[in-house]
Short mmCIF file of C-alpha atoms in Angstrom, two decimals:
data_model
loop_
_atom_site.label_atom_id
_atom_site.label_comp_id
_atom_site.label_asym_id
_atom_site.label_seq_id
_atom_site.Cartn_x
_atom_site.Cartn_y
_atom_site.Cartn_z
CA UNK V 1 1.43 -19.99 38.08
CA UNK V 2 -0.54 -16.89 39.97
CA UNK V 3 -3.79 -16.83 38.15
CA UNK V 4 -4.40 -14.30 35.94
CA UNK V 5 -6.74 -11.48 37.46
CA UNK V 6 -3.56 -11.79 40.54
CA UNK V 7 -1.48 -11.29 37.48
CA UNK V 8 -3.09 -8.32 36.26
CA UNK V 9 -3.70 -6.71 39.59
CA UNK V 10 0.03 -7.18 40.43
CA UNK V 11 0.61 -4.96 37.10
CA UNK V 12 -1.79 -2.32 38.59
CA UNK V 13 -0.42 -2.39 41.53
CA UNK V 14 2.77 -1.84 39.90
CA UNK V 15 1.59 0.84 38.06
CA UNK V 16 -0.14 2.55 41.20
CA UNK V 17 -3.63 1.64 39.45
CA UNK V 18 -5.38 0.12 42.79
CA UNK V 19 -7.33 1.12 45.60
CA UNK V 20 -5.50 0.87 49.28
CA UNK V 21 -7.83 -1.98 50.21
CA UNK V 22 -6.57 -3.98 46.82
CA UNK V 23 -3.21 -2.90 47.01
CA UNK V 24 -3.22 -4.77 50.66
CA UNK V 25 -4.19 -7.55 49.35
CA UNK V 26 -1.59 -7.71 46.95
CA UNK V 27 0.65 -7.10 49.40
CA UNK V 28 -0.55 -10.03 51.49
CA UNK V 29 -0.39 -12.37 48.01
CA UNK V 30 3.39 -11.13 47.99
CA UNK V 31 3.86 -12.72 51.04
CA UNK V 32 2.89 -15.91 50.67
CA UNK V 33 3.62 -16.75 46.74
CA UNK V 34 7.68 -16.45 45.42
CA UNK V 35 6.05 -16.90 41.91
CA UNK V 36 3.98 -13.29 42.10
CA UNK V 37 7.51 -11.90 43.54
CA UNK V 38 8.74 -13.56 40.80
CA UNK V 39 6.43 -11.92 38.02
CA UNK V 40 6.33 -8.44 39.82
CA UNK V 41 10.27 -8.19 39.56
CA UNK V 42 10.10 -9.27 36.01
CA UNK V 43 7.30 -6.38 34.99
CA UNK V 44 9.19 -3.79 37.34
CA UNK V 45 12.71 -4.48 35.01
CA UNK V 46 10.81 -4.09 31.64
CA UNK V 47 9.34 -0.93 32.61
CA UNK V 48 12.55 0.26 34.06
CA UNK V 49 14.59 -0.71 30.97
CA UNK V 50 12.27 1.39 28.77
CA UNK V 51 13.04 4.47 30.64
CA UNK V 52 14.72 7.14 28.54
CA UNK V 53 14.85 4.85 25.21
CA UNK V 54 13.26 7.26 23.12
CA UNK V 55 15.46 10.24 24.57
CA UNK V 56 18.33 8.47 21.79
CA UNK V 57 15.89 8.74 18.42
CA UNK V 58 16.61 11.49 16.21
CA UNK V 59 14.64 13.11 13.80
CA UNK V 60 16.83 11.90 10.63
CA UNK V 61 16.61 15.27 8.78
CA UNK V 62 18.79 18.89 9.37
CA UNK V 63 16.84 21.25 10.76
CA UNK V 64 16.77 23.50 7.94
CA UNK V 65 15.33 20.70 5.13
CA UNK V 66 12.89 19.73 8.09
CA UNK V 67 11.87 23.22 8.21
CA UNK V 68 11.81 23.79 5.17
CA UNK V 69 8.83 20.98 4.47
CA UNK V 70 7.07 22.49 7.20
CA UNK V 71 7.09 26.10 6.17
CA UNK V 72 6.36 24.80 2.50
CA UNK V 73 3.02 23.06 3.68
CA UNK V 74 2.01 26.09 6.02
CA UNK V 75 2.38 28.80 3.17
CA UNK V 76 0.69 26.72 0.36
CA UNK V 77 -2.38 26.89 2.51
CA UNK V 78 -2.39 30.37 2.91
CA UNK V 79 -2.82 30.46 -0.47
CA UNK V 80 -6.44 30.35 -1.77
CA UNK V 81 -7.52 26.84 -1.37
CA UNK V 82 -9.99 24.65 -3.53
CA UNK V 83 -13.58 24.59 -2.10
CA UNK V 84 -13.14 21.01 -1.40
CA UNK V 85 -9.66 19.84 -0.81
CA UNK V 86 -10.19 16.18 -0.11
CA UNK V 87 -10.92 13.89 -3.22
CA UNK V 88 -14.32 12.56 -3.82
CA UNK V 89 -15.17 9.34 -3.78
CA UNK V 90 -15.52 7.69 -6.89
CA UNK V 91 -18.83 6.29 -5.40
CA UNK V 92 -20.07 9.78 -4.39
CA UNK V 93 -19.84 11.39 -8.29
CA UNK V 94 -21.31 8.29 -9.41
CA UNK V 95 -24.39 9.21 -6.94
CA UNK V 96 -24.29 12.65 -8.25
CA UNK V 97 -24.81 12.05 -11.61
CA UNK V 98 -27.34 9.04 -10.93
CA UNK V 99 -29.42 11.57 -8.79
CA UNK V 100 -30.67 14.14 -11.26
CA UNK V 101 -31.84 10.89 -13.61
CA UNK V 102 -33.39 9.38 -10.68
CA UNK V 103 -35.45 12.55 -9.93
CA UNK V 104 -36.48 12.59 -12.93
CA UNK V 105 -37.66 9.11 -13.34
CA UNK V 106 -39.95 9.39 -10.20
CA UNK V 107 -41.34 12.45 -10.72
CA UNK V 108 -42.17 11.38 -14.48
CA UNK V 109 -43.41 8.87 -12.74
CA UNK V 110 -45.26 10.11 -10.14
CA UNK V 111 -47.05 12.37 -13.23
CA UNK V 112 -47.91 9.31 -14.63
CA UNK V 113 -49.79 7.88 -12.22
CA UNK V 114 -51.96 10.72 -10.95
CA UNK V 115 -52.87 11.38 -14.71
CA UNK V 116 -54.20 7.71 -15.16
CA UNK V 117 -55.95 7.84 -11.91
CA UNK V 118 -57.56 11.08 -12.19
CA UNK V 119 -58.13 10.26 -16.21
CA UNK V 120 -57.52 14.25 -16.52
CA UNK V 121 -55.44 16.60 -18.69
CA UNK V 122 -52.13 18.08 -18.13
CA UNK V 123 -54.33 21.10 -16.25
CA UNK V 124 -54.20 18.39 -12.76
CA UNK V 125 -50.84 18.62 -12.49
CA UNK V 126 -47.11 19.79 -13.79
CA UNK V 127 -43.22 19.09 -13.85
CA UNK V 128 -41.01 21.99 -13.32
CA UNK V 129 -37.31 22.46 -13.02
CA UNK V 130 -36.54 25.49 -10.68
CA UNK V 131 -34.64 28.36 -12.98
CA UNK V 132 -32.99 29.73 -9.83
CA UNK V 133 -31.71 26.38 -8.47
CA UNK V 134 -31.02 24.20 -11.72
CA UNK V 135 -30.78 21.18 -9.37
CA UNK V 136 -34.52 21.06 -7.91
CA UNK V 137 -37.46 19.68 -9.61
CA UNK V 138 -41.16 21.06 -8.54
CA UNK V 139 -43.94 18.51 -9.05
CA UNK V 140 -47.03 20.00 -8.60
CA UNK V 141 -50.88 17.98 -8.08
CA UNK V 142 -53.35 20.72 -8.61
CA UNK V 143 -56.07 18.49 -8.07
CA UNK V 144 -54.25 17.14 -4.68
CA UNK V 145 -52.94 20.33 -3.54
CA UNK V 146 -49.90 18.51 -3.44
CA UNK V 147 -46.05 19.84 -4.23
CA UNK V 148 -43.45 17.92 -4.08
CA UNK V 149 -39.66 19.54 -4.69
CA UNK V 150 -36.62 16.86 -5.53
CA UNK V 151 -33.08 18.36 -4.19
CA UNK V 152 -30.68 16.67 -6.66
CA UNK V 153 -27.52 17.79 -5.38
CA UNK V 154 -26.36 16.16 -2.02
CA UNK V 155 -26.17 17.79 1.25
CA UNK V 156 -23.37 20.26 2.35
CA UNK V 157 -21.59 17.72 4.53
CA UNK V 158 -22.20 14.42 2.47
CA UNK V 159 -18.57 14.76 1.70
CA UNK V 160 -16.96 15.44 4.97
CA UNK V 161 -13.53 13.99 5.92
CA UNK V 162 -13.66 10.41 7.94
CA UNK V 163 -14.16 10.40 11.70
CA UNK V 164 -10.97 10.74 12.82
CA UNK V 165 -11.93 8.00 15.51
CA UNK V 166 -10.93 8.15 19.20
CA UNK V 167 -7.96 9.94 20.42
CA UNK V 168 -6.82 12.91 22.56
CA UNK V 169 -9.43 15.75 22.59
CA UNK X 1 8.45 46.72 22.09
CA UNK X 2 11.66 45.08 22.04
CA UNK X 3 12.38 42.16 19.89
CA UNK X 4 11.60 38.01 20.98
CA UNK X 5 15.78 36.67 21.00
CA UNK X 6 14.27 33.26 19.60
CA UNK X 7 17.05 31.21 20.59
CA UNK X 8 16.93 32.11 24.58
CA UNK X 9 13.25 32.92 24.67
CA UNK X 10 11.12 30.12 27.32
CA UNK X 11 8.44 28.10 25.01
CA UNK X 12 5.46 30.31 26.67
CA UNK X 13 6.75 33.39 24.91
CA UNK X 14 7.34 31.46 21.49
CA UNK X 15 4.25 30.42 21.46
CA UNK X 16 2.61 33.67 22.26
CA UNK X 17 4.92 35.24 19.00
CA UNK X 18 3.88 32.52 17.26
CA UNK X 19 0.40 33.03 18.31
CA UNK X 20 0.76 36.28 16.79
CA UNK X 21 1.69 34.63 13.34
CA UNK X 22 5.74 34.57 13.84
CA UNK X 23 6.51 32.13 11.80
CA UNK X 24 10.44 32.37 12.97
CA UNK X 25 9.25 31.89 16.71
CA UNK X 26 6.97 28.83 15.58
CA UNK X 27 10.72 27.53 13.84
CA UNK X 28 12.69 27.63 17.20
CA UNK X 29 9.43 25.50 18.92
CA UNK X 30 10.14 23.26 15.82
CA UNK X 31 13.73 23.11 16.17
CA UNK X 32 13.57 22.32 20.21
CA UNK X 33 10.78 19.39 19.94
CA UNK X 34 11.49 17.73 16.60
CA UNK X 35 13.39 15.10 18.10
CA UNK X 36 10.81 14.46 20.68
CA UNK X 37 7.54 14.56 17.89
CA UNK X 38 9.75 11.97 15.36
CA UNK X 39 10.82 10.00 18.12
CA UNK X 40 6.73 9.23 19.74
CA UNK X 41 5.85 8.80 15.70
CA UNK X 42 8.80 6.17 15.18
CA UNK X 43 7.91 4.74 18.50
CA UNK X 44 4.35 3.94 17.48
CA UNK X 45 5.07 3.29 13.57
CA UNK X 46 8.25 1.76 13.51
CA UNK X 47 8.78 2.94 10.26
CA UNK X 48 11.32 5.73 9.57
CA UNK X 49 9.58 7.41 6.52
CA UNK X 50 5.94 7.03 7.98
CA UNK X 51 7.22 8.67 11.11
CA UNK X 52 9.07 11.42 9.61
CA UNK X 53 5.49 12.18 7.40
CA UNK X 54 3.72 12.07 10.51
CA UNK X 55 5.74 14.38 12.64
CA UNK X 56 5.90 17.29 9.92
CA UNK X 57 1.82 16.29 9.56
CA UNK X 58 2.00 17.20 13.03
CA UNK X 59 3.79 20.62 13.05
CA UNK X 60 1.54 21.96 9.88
CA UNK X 61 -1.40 21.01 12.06
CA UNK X 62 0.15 22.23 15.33
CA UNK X 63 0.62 25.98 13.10
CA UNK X 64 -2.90 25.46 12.19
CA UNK X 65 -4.40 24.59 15.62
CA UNK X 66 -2.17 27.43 17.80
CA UNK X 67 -4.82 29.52 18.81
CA UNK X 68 -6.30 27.00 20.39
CA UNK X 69 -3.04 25.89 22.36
CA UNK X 70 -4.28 27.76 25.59
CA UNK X 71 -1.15 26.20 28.20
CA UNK X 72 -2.76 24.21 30.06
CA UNK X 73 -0.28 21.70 29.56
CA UNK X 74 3.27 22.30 27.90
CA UNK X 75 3.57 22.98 24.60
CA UNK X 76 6.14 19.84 24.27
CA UNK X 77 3.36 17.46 25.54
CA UNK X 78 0.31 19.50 23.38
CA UNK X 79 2.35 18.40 20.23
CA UNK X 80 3.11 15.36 21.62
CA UNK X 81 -0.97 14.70 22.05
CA UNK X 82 -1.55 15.54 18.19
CA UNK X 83 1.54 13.35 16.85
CA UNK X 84 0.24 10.40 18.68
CA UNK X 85 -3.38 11.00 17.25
CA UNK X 86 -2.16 11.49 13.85
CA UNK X 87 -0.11 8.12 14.56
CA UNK X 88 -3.67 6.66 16.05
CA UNK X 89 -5.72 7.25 12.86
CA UNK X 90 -3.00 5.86 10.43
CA UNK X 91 -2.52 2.41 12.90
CA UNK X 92 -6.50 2.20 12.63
CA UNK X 93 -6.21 2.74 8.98
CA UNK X 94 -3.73 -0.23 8.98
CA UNK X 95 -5.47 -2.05 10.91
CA UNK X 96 -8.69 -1.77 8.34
CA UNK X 97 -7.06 -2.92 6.25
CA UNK X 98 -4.80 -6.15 7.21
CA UNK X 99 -6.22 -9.22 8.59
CA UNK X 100 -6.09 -10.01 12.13
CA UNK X 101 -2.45 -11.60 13.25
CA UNK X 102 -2.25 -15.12 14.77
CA UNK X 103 -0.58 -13.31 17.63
CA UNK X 104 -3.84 -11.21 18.46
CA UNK X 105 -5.70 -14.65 18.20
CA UNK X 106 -3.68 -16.17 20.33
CA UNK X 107 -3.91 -13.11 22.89
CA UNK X 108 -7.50 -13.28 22.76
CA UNK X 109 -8.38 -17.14 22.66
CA UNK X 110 -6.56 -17.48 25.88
CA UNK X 111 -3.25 -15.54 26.23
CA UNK X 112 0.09 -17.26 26.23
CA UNK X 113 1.38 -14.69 28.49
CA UNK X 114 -0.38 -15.99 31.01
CA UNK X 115 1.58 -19.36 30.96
CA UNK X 116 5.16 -17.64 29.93
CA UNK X 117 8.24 -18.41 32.92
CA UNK X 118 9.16 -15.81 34.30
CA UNK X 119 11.98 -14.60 32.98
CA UNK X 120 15.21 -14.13 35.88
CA UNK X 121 17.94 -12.87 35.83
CA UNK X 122 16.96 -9.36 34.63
CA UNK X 123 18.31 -9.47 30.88
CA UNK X 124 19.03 -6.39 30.94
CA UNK X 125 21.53 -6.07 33.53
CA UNK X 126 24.58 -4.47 33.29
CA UNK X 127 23.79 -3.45 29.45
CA UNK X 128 25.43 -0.28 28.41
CA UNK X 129 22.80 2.49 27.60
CA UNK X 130 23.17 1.66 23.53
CA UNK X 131 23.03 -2.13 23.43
CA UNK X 132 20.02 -2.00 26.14
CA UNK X 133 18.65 1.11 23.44
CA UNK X 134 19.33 -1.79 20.23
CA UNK X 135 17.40 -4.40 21.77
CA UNK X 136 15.03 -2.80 23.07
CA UNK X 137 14.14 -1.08 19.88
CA UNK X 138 14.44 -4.37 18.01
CA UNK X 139 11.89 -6.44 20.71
CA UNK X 140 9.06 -3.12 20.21
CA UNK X 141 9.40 -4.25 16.45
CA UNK X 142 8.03 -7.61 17.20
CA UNK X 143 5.11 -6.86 19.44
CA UNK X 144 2.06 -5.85 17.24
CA UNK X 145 0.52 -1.94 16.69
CA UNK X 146 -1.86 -2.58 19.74
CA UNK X 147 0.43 -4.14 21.87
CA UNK X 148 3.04 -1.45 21.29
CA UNK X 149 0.94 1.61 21.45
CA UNK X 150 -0.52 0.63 24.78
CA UNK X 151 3.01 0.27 25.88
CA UNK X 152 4.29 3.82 24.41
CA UNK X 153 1.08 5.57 26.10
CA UNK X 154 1.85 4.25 29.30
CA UNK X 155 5.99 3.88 29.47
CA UNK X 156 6.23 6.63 27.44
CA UNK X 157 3.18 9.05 27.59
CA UNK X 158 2.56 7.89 31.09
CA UNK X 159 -0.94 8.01 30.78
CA UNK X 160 -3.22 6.14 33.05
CA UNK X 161 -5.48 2.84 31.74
CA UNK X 162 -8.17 4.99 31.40
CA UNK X 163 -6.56 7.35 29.86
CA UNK X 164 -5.47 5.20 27.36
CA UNK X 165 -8.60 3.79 27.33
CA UNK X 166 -10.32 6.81 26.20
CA UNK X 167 -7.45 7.53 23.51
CA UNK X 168 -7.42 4.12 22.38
CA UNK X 169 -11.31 3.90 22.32
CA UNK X 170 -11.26 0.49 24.06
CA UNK X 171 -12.01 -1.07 28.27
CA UNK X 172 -9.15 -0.50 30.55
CA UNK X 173 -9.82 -4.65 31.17
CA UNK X 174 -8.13 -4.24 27.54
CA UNK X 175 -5.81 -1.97 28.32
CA UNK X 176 -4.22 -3.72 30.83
CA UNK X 177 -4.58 -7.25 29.63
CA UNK X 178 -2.69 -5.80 26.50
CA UNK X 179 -0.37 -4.14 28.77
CA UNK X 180 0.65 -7.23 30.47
CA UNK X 181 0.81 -8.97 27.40
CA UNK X 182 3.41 -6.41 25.65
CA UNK X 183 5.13 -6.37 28.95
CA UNK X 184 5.60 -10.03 29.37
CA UNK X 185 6.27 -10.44 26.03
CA UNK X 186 9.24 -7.64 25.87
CA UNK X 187 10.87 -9.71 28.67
CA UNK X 188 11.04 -12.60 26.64
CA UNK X 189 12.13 -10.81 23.65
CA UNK X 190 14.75 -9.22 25.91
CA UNK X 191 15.54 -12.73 26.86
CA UNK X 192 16.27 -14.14 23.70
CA UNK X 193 18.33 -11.34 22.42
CA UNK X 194 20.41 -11.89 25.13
CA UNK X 195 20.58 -15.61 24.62
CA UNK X 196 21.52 -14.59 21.31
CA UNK X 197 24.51 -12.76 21.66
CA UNK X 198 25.98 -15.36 23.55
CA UNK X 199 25.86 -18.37 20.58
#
């Protein structure tokens, strides 16, 4: 049997995939081995016999209940759509309730340390929650000139749609 | 400005109406490629109810994405491009979730293709145009999604390997090793169907 990278260049060569040079050489492999005759007929009648098949499918549905489906789907999102259309993950509103908590915890936390360490009042240092943004907590170390601010909602494209992967552009 | 006659307007001027938000122009474009958009789908799903989902998928995102439809190919094949993406994510989804097949182990642990005879006479001599459509459609059932959507993109699509490299997101070494593979193993399939009708 022709070994396989002949095999594979006789399918290129079929398919007009080679350069001149490699195309002569397949030429010249055509001429001394039946077998790659052979094997280039039998590739040349399966592509043949595919030609036109799909030209006899038919979409299975009139054209007016095919429509129809179509039209329905276009107009219900010219009405006004949900913010977010796609479902969240059950994983994702378990992170957005576990968030706020979290925040919490460390900045409690965080309080708790610097108080022990500095051995000072509630004067070094305070907990606030933003009234303006009801998600964000403000941690400030007076004695550190430190603020820290914990964002408890997640980011505007945390719940984007999947990568749609590769395909035409 | 006179009025677009739908039914004898060329596809250019459709899709300019349509452009325009015609919805009845963007009808007749769905009326004179439905066949064509359900007929790639069922050719990469084989799977009437999947492909039918897939095709109207298509149109509602064709409506959605006309502005951007610019002619730089025909409209025919730009719908043609989104169907076979839509049909691209779904076989990836698929594939995500089912194990791997003993016939893609076998393909890649060595490739029995490689060692099939070739098959002679051509099996598909002197078939008339719907038995040669019957087997043919029954052999693209057996090869697997990767096998037969290499074989659509190039047969059908007649894209290049690294065209359907790029689509496929894989090497054209791939490409055409699963390209010889599907092709080889058609001709068997072929083959055997014919064997069949003679018992």
């Amino acid at each position: 049997m022709t070994e396989y990278q002949n095999q594979l260049k006789l399918q290129s060569h079929l398919d007009g995939e080679l350069s001149e040079a490699e195309a002569s050489e397949v030429v010249s492999l055509l001429a001394r081995d039946p077998e790659a005759v052979a094997l280039l007929a039998e590739l040349r009648q399966t592509s043949e016999a595919l030609v036109g098949f799909e030209d006899g499918i038919r979409l299975p549905e009139s054209r007016d209940f095919f429509w129809s489906k179509i039209q329905r789907e276009i107009e219900g999102q010219h009405s006004p759509a949900p913010e977010r259309t796609s479902p969240v993950p059950w994983s994702a509103r378990l992170r957005r309730l576990l968030m706020p908590a979290t925040g919490f915890a460390v900045v409690a936390l965080l309080a708790l340390v610097v108080t022990r360490e500095t051995g000072s009042g509630p004067a070094q240092s305070s907990v606030e929650t933003s009234l303006a943004d009801s998600g964000a907590l403000v941690y400030h170390d007076f004695s550190a000139r430190a603020t820290f601010v914990w964002l408890a909602y997640p980011a505007d494209d945390e719940f984007s749609e999947e990568d749609e992967g590769a395909g035409f552009e | 400005m006179t009025e677009l006659d739908h039914s004898s307007a060329e596809d250019p001027a459709l899709v300019r109406a349509a452009q325009s938000g015609e919805m009845a122009a963007f009808e007749e474009l769905v009326a004179r490629h439905r066949d064509k958009i359900y007929a790639r789908a069922y050719s990469m799903m084989r799977n009437e109810e999947q492909a039918l989902d897939l095709s109207q998928e298509a149109w509602v995102k064709g409506w959605q994405r006309l502005a951007q439809f610019q002619g730089e190919s025909s409209f025919g094949t730009w719908m043609t491009r989104i169907v076979i993406n839509l049909c691209l994510d779904q076989l990836r989804k698929h594939k995500r979730q089912r194990t791997e097949s003993i016939e893609e182990m076998s393909e890649e642990s060595g490739g029995v293709e490689r060692q099939m005879p070739v098959v002679t006479p051509n099996p598909t001599a002197g078939l008339e145009r719907g038995e040669l459509r019957q087997r043919i459609d029954r052999a693209l059932g057996q090869l697997s999604h990767e096998h037969r959507t290499v074989l659509v993109l190039h047969e059908f699509e007649e894209l290049e390997y690294k065209e359907i490299a790029k689509v496929m997101g894989c090497s054209i070494g791939t490409v055409m090793s699963r390209l010889f593979y599907a092709r080889r193993k058609m001709a068997g399939l072929l083959s055997d169907l014919k064997k069949e009708n003679w018992k």
